[in-house]
mmCIF file of C-alpha atoms in Angstrom:
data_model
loop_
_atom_site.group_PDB
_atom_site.id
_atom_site.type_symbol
_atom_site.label_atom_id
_atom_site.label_comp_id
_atom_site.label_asym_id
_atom_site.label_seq_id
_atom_site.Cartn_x
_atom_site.Cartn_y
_atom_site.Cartn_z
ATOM 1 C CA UNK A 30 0.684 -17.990 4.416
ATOM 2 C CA UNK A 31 0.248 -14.614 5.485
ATOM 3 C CA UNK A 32 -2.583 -13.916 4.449
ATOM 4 C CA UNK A 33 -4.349 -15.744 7.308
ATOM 5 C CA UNK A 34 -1.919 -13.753 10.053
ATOM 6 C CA UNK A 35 -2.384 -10.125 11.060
ATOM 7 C CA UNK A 36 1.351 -9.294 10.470
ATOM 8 C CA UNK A 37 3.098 -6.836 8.701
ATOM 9 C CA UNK A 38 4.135 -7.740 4.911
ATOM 10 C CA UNK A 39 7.167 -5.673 2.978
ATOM 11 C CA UNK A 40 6.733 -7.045 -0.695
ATOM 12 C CA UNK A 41 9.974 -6.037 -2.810
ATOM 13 C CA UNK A 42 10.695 -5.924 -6.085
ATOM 14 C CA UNK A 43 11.582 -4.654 -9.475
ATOM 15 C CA UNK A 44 8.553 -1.697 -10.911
ATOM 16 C CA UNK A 45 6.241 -4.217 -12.948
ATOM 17 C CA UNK A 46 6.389 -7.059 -10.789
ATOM 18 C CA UNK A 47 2.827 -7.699 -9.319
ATOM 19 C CA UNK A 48 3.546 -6.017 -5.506
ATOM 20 C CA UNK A 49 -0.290 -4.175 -6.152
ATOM 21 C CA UNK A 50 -1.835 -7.400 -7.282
ATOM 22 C CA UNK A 51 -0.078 -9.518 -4.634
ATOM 23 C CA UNK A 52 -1.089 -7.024 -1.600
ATOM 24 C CA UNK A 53 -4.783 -6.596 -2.547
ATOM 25 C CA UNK A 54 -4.610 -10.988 -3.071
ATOM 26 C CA UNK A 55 -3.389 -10.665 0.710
ATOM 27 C CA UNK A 56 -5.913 -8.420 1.277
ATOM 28 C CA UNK A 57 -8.419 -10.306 -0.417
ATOM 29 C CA UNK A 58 -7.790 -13.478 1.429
ATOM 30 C CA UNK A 59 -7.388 -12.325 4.969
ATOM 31 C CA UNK A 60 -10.017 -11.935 7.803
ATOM 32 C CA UNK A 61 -10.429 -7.964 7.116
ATOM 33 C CA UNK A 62 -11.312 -8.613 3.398
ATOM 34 C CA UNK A 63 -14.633 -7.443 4.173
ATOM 35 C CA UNK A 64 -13.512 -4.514 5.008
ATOM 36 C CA UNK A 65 -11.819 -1.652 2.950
ATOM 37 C CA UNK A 66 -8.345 -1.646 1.011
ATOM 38 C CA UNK A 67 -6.779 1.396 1.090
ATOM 39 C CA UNK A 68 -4.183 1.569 -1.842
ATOM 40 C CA UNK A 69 -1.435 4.670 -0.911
ATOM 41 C CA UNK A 70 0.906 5.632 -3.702
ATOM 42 C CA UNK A 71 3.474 7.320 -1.367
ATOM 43 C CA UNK A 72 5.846 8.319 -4.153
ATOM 44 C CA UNK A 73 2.642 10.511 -5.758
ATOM 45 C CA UNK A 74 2.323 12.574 -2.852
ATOM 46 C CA UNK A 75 3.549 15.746 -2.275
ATOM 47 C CA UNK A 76 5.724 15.800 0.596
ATOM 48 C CA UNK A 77 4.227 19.113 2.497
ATOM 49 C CA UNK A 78 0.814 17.082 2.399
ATOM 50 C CA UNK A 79 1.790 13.478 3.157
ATOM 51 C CA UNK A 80 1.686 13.563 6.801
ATOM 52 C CA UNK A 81 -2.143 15.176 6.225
ATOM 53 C CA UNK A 82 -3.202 12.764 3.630
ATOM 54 C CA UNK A 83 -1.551 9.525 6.535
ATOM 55 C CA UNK A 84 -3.722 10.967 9.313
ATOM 56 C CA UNK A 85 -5.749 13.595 7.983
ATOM 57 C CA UNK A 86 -6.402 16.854 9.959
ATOM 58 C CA UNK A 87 -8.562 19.009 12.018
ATOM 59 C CA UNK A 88 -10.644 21.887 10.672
ATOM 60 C CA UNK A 89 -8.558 25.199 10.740
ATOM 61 C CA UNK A 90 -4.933 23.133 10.991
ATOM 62 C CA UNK A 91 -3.496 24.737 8.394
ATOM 63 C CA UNK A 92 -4.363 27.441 5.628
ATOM 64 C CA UNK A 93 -6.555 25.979 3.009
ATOM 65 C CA UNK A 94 -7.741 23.149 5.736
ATOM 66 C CA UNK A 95 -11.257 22.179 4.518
ATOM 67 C CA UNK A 96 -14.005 23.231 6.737
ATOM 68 C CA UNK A 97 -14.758 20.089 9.335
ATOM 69 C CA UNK A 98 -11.364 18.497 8.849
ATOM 70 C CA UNK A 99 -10.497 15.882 6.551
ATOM 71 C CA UNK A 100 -10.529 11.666 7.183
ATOM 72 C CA UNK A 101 -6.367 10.234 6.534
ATOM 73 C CA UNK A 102 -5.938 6.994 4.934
ATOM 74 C CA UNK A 103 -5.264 5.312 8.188
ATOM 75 C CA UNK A 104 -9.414 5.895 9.351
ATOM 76 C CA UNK A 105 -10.369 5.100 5.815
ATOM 77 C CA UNK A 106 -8.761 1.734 6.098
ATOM 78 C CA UNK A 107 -10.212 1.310 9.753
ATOM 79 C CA UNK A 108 -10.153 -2.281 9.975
ATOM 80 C CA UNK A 109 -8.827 -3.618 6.718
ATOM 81 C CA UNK A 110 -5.696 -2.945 4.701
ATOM 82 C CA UNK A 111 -3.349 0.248 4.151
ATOM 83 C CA UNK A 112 -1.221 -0.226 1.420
ATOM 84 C CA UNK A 113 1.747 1.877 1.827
ATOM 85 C CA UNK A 114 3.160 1.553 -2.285
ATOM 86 C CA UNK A 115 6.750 2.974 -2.105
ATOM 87 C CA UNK A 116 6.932 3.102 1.631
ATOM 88 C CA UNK A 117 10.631 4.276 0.612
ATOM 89 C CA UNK A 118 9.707 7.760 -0.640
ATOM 90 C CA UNK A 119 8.842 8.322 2.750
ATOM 91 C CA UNK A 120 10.199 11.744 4.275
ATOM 92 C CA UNK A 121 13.221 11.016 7.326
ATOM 93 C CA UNK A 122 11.063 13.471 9.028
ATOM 94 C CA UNK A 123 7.743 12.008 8.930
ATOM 95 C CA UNK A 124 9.226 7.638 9.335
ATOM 96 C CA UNK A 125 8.969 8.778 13.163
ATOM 97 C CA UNK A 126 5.169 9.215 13.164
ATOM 98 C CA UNK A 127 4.539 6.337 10.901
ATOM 99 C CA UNK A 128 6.933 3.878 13.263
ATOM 100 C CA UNK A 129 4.849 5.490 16.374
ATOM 101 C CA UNK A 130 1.629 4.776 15.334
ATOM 102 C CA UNK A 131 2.766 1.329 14.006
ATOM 103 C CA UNK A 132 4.057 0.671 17.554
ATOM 104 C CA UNK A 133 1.183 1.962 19.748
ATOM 105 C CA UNK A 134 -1.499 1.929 16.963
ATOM 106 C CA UNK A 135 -2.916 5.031 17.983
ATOM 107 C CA UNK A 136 -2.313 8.579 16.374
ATOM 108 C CA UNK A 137 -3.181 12.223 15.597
ATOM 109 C CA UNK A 138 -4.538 14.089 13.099
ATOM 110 C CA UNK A 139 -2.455 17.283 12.428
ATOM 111 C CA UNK A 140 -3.531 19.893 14.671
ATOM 112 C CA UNK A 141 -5.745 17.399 16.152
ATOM 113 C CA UNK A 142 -5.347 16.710 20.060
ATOM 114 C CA UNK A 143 -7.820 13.678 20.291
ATOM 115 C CA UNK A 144 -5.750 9.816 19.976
ATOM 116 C CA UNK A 145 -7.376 8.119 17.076
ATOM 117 C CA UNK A 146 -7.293 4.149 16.978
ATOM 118 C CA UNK A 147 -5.380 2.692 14.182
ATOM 119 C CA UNK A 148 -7.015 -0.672 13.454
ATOM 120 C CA UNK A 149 -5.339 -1.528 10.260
ATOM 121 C CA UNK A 150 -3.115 -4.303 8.781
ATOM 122 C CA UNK A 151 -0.244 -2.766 7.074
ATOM 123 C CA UNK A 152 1.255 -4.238 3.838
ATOM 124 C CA UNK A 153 4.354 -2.047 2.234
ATOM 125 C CA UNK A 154 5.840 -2.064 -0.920
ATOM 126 C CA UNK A 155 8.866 -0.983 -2.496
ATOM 127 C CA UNK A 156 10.993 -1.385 -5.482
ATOM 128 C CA UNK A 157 14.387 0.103 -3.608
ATOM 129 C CA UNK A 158 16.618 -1.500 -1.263
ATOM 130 C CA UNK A 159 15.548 -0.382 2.133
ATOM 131 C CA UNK A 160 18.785 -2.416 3.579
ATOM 132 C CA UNK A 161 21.015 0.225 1.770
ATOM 133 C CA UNK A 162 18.735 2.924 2.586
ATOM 134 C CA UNK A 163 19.270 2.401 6.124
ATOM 135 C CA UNK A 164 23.161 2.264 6.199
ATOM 136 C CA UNK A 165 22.988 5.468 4.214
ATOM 137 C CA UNK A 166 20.580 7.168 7.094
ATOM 138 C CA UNK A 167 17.827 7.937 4.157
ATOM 139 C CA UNK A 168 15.450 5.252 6.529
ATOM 140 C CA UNK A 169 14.825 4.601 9.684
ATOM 141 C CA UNK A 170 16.507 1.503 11.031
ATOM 142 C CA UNK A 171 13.844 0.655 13.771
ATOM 143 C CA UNK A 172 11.104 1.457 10.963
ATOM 144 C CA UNK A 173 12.359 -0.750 8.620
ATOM 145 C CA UNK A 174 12.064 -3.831 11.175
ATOM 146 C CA UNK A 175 8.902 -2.963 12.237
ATOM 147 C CA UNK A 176 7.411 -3.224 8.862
ATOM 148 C CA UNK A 177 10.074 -6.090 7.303
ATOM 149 C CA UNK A 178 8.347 -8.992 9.105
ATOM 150 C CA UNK A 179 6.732 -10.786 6.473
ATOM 151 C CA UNK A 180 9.343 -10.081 3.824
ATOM 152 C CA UNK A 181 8.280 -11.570 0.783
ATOM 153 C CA UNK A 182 10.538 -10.992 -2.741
ATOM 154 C CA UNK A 183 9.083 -10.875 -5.853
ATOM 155 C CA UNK A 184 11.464 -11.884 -8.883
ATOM 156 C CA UNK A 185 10.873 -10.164 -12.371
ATOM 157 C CA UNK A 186 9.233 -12.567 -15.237
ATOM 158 C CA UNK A 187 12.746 -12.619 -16.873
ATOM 159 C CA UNK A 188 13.468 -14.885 -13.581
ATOM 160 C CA UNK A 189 10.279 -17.054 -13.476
ATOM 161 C CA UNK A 190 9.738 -17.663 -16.917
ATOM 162 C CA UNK A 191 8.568 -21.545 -15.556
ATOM 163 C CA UNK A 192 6.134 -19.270 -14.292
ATOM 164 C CA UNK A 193 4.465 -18.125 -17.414
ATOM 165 C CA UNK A 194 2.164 -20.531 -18.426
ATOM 166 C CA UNK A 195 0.295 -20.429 -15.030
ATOM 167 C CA UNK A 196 0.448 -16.607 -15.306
ATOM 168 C CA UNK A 197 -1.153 -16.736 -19.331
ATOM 169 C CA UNK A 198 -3.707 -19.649 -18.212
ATOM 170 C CA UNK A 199 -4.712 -17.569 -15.100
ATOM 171 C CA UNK A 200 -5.262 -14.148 -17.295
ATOM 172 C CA UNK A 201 -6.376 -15.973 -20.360
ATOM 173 C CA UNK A 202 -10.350 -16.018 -19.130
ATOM 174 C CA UNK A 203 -9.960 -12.534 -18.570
ATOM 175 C CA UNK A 204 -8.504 -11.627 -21.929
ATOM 176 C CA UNK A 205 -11.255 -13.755 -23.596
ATOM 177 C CA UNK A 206 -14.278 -11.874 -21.467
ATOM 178 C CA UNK A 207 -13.013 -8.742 -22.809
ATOM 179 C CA UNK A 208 -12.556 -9.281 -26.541
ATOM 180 C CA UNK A 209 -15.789 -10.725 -26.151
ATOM 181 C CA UNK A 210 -17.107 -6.800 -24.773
ATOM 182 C CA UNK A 211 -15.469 -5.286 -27.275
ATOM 183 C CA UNK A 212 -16.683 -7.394 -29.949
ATOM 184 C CA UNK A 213 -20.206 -7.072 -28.668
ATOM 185 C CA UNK A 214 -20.010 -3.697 -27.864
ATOM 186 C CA UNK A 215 -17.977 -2.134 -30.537
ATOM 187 C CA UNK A 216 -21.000 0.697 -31.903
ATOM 188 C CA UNK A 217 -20.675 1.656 -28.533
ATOM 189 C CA UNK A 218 -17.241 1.719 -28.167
ATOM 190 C CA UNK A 219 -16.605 4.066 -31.090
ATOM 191 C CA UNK A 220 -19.370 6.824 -29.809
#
């Protein structure tokens, strides 16, 4: 269902659970797929250089800026997708800039003075509870509505075990396809 909207998705859910394969399905099946998916691991970034790597940066922003600036995630996924994967490791100081440019879909590179257009669909994922994260003033209350408008929860296997068989039949080709490689490729494979 929302794949055919432009709206904000927040897929939650236990580590393991598919929110990577469900957001690039969205992605997949929605009027940008066409155009790129940006996958953004925010809990693998180091937090002096996420607000760089978001929006990138102007030549001579910081020390060690590369020469000409550098392209953020948000122009690479101009038009598409931006997957923000553990939108909860998120620095308190940086939510601000993220709910800005989700509200006015513009922003800035750092040190940059020029308003950049943010034409992207936004799908987050995360496997904490934002809910509690807000009471406890770790995330931004007005942030987490703005991206919580598709919520969509996604149960462990130990919960959907009915599930199973679709999940073995739908892999199964796959599986096959690559022992097949292997089998067929297995001088190759050693070297």
């Amino acid at each position: 269902k929302c794949s055919v909207t432009n709206t904000t998705v927040l897929l939650t859910g236990e580590s393991g659970t598919g929110k990577t394969f469900l957001a690039r399905e969205i992605h997949k099946n929605s009027k940008r797929s066409q155009k790129p998916f940006v996958h953004v691991n925010c809990a693998a970034i180091p937090y002096q250089l996420i607000e760089s790597e978001l929006f990138g940066y102007e030549e001579g922003a910081f020390t060690g800026a590369r020469r000409g600036g550098k392209k953020g995630y948000f122009e690479m996924a101009h038009g598409g997708t931006l997957f923000l994967d553990e939108v909860g490791e998120i620095p308190p100081a940086l939510q601000g800039k993220l709910l800005e440019v989700l509200q006015s879909r513009t922003f800035y590179q750092v040190g940059g003075t020029q308003k950049h257009e943010a034409d992207v669909r936004l799908i987050a994922a995360t496997n904490k509870n934002l809910k509690e994260m807000v009471k406890d003033k770790r995330f931004r209350a007005d942030l987490y509505y703005r991206i919580n408008v598709f919520p969509i929860e996604i149960p462990p296997l130990r919960k959907r075990q009915k599930s199973l068989y679709s999940i073995i039949m739908d892999i199964l080709p796959d599986m096959n396809r690559l022992g097949e490689y292997f089998a067929t490729n297995e001088e190759d494979i050693r070297k």
